[in-house]
Tab-separated table of C-alpha atoms in Angstrom:
chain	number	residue	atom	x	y	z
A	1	UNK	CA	36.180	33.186	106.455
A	2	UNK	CA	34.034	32.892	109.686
A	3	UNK	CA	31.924	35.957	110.277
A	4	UNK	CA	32.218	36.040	114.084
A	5	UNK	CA	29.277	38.706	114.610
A	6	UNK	CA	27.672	35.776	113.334
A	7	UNK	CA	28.159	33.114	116.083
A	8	UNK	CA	26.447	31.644	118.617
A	9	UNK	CA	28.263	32.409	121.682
A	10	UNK	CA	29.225	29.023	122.871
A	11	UNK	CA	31.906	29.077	119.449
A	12	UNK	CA	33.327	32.145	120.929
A	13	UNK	CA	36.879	31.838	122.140
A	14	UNK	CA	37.247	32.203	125.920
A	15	UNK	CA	38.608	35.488	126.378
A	16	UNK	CA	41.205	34.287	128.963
A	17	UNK	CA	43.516	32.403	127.037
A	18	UNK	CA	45.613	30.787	129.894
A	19	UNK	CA	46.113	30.852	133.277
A	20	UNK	CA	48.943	32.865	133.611
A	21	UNK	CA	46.848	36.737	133.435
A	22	UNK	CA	44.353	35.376	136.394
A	23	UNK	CA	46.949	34.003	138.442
A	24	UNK	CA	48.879	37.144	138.325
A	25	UNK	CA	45.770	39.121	138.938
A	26	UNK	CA	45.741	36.015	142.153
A	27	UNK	CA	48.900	37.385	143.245
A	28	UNK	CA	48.055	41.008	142.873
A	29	UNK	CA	44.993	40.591	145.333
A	30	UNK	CA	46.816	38.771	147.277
A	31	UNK	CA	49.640	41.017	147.975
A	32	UNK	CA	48.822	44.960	147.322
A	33	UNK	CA	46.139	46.638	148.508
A	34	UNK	CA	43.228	46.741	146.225
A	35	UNK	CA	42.631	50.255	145.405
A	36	UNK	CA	46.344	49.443	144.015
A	37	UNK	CA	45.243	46.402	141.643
A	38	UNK	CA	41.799	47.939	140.834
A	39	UNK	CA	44.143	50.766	139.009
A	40	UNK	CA	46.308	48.148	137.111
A	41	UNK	CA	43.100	47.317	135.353
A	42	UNK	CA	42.885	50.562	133.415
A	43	UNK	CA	46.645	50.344	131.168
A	44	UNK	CA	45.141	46.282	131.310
A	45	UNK	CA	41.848	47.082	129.266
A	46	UNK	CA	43.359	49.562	126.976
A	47	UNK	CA	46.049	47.007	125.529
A	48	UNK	CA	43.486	45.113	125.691
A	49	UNK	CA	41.297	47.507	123.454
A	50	UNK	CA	44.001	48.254	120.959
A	51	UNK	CA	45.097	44.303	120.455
A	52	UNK	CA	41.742	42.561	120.503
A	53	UNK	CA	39.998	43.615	116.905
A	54	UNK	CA	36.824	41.375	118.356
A	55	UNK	CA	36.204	43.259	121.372
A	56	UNK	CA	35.600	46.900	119.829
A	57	UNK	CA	33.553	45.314	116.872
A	58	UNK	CA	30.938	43.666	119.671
A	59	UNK	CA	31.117	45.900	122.199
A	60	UNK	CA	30.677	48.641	119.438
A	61	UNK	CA	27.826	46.606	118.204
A	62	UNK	CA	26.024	46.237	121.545
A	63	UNK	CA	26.906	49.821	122.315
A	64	UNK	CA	25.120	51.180	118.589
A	65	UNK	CA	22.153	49.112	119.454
A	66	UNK	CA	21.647	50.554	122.447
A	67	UNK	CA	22.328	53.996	121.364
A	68	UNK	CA	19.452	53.795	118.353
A	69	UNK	CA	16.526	52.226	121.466
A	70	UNK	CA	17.559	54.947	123.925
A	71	UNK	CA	18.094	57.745	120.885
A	72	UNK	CA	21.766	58.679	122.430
A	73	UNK	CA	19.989	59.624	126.165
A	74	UNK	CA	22.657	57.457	128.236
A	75	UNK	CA	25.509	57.023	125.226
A	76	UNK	CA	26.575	59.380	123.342
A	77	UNK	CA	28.674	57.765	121.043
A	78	UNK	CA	30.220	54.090	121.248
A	79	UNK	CA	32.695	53.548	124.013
A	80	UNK	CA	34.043	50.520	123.764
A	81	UNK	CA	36.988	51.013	126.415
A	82	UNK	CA	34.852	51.852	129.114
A	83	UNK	CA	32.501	48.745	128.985
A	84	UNK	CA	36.233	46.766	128.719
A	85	UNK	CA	37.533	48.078	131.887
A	86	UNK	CA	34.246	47.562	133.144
A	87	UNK	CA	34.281	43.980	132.693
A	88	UNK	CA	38.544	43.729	133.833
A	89	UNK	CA	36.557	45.490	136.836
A	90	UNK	CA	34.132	42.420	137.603
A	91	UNK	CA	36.818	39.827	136.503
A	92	UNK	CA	39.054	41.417	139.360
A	93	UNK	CA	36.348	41.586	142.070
A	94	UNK	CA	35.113	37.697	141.177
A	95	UNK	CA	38.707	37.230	142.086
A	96	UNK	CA	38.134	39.465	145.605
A	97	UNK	CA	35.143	37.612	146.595
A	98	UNK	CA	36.731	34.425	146.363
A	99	UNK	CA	39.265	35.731	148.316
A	100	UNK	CA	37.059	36.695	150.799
A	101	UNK	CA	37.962	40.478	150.021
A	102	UNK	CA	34.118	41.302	150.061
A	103	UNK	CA	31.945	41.031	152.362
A	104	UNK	CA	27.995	42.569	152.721
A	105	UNK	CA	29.773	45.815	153.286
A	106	UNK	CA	29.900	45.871	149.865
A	107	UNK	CA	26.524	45.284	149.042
A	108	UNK	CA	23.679	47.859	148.951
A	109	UNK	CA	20.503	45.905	149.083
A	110	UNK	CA	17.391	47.842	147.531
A	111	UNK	CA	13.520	48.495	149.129
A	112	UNK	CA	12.692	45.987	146.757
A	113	UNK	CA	11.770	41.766	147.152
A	114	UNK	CA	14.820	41.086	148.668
A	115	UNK	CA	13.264	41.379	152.287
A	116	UNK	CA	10.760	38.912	150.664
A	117	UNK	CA	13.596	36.529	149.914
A	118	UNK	CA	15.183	36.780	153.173
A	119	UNK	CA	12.113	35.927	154.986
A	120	UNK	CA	11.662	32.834	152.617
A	121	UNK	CA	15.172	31.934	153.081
A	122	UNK	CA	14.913	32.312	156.801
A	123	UNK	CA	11.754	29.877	156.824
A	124	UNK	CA	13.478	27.407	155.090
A	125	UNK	CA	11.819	27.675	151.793
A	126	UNK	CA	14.105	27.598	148.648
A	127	UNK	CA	13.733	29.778	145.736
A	128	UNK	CA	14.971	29.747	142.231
A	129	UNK	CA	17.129	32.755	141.586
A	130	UNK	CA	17.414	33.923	137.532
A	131	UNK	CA	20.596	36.135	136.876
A	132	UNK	CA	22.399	37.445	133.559
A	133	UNK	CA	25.871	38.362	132.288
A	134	UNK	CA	24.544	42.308	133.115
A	135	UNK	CA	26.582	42.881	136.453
A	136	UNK	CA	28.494	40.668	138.486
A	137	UNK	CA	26.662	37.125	139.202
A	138	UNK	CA	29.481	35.686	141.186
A	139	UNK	CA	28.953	38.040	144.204
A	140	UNK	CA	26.010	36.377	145.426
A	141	UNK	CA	27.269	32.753	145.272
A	142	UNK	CA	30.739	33.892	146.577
A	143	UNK	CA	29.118	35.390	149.948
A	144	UNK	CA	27.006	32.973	150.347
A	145	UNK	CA	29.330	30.407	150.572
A	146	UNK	CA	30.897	32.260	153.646
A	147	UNK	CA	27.036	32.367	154.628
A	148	UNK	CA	27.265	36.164	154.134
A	149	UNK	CA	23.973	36.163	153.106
A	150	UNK	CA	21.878	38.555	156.397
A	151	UNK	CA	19.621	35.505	156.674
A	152	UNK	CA	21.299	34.087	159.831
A	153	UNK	CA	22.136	30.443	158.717
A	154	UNK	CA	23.343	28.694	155.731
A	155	UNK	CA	22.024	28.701	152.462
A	156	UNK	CA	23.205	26.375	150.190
A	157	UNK	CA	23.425	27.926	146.604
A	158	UNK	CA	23.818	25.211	143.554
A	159	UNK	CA	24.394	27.351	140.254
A	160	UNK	CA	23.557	25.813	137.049
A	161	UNK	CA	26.362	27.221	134.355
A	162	UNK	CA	27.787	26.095	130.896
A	163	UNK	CA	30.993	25.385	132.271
A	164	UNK	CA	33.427	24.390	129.098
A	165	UNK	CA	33.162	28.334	128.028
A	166	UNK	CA	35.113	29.117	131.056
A	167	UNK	CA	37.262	26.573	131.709
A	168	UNK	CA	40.376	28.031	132.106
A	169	UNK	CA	38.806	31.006	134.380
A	170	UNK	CA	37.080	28.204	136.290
A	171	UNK	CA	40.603	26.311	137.153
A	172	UNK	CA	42.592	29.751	138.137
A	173	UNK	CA	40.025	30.086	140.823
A	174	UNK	CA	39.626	27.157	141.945
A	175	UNK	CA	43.038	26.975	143.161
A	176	UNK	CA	43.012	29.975	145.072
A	177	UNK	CA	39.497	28.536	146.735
A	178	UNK	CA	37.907	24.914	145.970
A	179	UNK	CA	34.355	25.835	146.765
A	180	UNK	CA	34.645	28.053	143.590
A	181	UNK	CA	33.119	24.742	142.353
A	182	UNK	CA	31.004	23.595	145.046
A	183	UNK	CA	27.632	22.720	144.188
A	184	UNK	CA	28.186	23.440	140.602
A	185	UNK	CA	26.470	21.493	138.005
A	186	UNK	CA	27.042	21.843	133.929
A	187	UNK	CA	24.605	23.278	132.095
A	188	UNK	CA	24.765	20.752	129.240
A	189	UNK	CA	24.310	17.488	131.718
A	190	UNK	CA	21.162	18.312	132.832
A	191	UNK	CA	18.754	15.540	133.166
A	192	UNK	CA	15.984	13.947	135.110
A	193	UNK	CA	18.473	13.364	138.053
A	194	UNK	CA	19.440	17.004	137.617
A	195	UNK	CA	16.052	17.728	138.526
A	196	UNK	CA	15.254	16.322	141.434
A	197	UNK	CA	18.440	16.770	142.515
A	198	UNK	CA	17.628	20.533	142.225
A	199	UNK	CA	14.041	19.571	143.823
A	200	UNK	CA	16.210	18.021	146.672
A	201	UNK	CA	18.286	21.010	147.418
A	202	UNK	CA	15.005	23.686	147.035
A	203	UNK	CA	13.176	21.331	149.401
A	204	UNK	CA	16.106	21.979	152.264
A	205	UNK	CA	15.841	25.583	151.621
A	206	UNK	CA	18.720	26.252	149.513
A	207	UNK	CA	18.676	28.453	146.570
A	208	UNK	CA	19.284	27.866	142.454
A	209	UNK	CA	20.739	29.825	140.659
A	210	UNK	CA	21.027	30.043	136.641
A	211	UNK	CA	21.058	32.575	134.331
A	212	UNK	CA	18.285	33.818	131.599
A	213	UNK	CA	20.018	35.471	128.820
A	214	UNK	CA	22.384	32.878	126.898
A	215	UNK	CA	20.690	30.348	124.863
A	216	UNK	CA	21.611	26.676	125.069
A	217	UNK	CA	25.274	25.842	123.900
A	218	UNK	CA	23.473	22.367	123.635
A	219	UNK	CA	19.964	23.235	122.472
A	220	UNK	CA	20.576	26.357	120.568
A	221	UNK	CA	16.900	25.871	118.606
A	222	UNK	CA	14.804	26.299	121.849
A	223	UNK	CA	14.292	29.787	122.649
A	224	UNK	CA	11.993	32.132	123.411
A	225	UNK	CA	12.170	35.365	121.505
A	226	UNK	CA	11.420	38.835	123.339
A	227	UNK	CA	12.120	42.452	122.139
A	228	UNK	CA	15.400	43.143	124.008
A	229	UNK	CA	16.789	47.041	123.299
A	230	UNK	CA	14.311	47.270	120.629
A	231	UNK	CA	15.491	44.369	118.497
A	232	UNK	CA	14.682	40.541	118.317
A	233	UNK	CA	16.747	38.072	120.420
A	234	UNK	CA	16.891	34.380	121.939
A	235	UNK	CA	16.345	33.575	124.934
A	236	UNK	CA	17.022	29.935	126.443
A	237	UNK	CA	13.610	28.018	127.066
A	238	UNK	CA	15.189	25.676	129.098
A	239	UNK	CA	15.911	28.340	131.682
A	240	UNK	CA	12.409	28.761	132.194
A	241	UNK	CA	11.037	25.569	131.912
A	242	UNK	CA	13.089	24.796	134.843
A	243	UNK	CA	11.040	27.113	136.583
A	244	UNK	CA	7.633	25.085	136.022
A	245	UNK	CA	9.385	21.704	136.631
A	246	UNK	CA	10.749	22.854	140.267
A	247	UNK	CA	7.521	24.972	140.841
A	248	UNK	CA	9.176	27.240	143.482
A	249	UNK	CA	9.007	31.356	143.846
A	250	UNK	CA	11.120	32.793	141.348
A	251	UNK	CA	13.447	35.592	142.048
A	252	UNK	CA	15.385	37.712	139.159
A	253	UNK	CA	18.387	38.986	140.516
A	254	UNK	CA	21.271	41.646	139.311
A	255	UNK	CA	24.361	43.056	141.458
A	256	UNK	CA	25.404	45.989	139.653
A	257	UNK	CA	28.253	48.423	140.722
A	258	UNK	CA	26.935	51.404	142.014
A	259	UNK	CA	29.787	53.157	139.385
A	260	UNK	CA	31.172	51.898	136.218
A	261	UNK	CA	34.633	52.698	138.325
A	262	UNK	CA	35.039	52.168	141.620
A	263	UNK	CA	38.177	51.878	143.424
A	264	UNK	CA	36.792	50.297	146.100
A	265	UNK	CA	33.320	48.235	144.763
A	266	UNK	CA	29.915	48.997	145.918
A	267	UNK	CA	27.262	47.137	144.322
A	268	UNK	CA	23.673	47.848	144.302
A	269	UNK	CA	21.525	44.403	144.371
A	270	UNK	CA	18.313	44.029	143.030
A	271	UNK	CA	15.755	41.723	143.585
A	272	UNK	CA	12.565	41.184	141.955
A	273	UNK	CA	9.947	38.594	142.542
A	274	UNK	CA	8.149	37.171	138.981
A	275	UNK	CA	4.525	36.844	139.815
A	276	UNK	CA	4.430	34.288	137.774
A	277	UNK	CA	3.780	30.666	139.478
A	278	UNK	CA	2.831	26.943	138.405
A	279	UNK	CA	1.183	25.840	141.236
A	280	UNK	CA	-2.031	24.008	140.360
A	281	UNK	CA	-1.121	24.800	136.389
A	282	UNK	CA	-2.762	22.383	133.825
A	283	UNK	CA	-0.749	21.645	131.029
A	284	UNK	CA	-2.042	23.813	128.760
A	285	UNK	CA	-1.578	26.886	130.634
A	286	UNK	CA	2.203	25.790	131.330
A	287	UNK	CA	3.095	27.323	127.947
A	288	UNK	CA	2.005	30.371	128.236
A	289	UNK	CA	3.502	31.015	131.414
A	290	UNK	CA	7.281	30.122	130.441
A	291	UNK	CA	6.582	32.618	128.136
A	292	UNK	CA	5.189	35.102	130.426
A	293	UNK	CA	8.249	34.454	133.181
A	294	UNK	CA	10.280	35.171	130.254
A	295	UNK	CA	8.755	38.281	129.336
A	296	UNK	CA	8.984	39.751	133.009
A	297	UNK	CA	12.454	38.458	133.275
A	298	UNK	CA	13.250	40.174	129.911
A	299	UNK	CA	11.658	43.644	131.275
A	300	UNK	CA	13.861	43.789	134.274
A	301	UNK	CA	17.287	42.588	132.389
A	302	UNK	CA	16.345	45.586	129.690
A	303	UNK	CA	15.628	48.154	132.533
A	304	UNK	CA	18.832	47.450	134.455
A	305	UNK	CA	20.769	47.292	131.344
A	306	UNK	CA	19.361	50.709	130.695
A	307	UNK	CA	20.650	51.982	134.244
A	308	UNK	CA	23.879	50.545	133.636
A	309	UNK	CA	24.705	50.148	130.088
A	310	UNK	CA	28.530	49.762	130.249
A	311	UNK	CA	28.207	46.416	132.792
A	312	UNK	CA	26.834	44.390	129.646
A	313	UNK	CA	28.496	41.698	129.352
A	314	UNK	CA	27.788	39.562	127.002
A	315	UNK	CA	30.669	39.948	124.316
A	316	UNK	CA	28.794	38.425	121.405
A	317	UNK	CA	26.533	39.714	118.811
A	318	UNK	CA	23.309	39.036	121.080
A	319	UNK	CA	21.068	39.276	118.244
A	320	UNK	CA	22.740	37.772	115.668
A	321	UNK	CA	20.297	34.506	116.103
A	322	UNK	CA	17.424	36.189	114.636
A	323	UNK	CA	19.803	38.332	112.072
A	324	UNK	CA	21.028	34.679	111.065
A	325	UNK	CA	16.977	33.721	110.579
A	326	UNK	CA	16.443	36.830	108.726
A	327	UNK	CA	19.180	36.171	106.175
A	328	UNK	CA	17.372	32.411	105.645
A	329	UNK	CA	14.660	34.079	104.599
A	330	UNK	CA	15.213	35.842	101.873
């Protein structure tokens, strides 16, 4: 029998199973008042808790490794239903921001790089953008779409996503909005077209995004490993050697919400600009500065994560790669 702490998290079933629990949550958003649905989520995520063996074991898992890094300062002991709800939470307002149910109202932008952004964006300069599963990714790309952005003028945003481990999600969304899969492109197709494609898009002053904490479903042996929460784990190297190929400013970003429950969502976005570039970079140096882009992307994920340890999510066993390695081993 399959250990399933042990898989990568590409074999993981998607956790919604059919279409039917998004498109009610569809109708729900679309026809009570959201303080109203954003309650429905609590009874949701304790069924949820008490049916679904595999959620406890990893969020418990997660949850115990964060507990031993931090010694017990932000978690006292494992709470696996609130980091559930949290995530029915996000899942709920991906489906408001589609809807056009958010709007920058909603967003508390930090005295951080994000000015710097803005005034990139605003001179027509792209930027590559690096999010994570930590938070709510979709709320950038949804506003921006809308061109809810405080720049003034449309920003085209292409995200970069392994799209067959949310298939189902993906077509539930899509037919409450089609530009849920504008500018889209598969993780797993990428290419030399890809890229200049990409190079294409930066060059008009649009922004990438992609995320920096899932390895490869495709190329699960390249990775970079960094101390994350005190412990080993993998980290995709092709997420960051897309950096060095399109050789723009690189932003890490995170929308977090300002409470682990909020009846009506406030998220706190940060922005951070990696000092790391690859302009006039010979090719030996190129190496060592993935690495390094890696590192600082790693030290910003960990310190959000920190700040908001229940909006993790990444339901897997994010370190069993090196566990797996460790075993060979011996």
């Amino acid at each position: 029998m399959t250990d399933e702490t042990q898989l990568h998290w590409a074999e993981e079933k998607e956790q919604v199973l059919g279409n039917g629990p998004v498109k009610l949550l569809i109708s729900l958003v679309a026809h009570l008042p959201l303080p109203v649905v954003n309650m429905l989520v609590y009874p949701a995520g304790f069924f949820y808790l008490i049916f679904s063996s595999r959620a406890r074991t990893e969020c418990t898992l997660y949850q115990k490794q964060f507990m031993l890094y931090t010694e017990n300062k932000k978690i006292k002991r494992p709470d696996p239903l609130r980091q559930i709800i949290s995530f029915s939470l996000c899942v709920l307002e991906k489906i408001e921001g589609w809807s056009r149910k958010m709007s920058l109202d909603n967003i508390n932008f930090q005295n951080d790089d994000a000015a710097v952004l803005k005034q990139q964006l605003m001179q027509g300069k792209g930027a590559l953008l690096i999010g994570s599963h930590l938070g709510n990714i979709e709320m950038l790309r949804s506003l921006a779409v809308y061109n809810e952005t405080g720049v003034g003028k449309s920003v085209p945003v292409t995200i970069i996503m392994e799209l067959n481990s949310t298939a189902v999600f993906n077509r539930a969304m899509k037919e409450i909005n089609p530009m849920v899969s504008l500018n889209l492109i598969n993780s797993a197709e990428i290419g030399p077209d890809t890229i200049c494609l990409l190079s294409d898009r930066l060059a008009a002053g649009g922004m990438v995004v992609i995320t920096g904490d899932r390895t490869s479903a495709k190329a699960r042996n390249r990775v970079i490993i960094n101390k994350f929460l005190g412990k080993d784990a993998e980290f995709p190297y092709g997420t960051f050697v897309l950096a060095c190929l399109l050789n723009v400013p690189v932003y890490f970003f995170f929308a977090l919400r300002e409470k682990d429950f909020m009846l009506k969502p406030k998220y706190n976005m940060y922005v951070k600009k990696s000092s790391v570039t690859f302009e006039g970079c010979s090719r030996s140096e190129k190496e060592s500065r993935i690495k390094e882009l890696c590192r600082q992307y790693v030290f910003e994920l960990q310190k959000h994560c920190i700040e908001y340890p229940f909006q993790w999510y990444n339901f897997y066993n994010f370190w069993a790669g090196q566990a797996v390695l460790s075993d060979r081993r011996r």
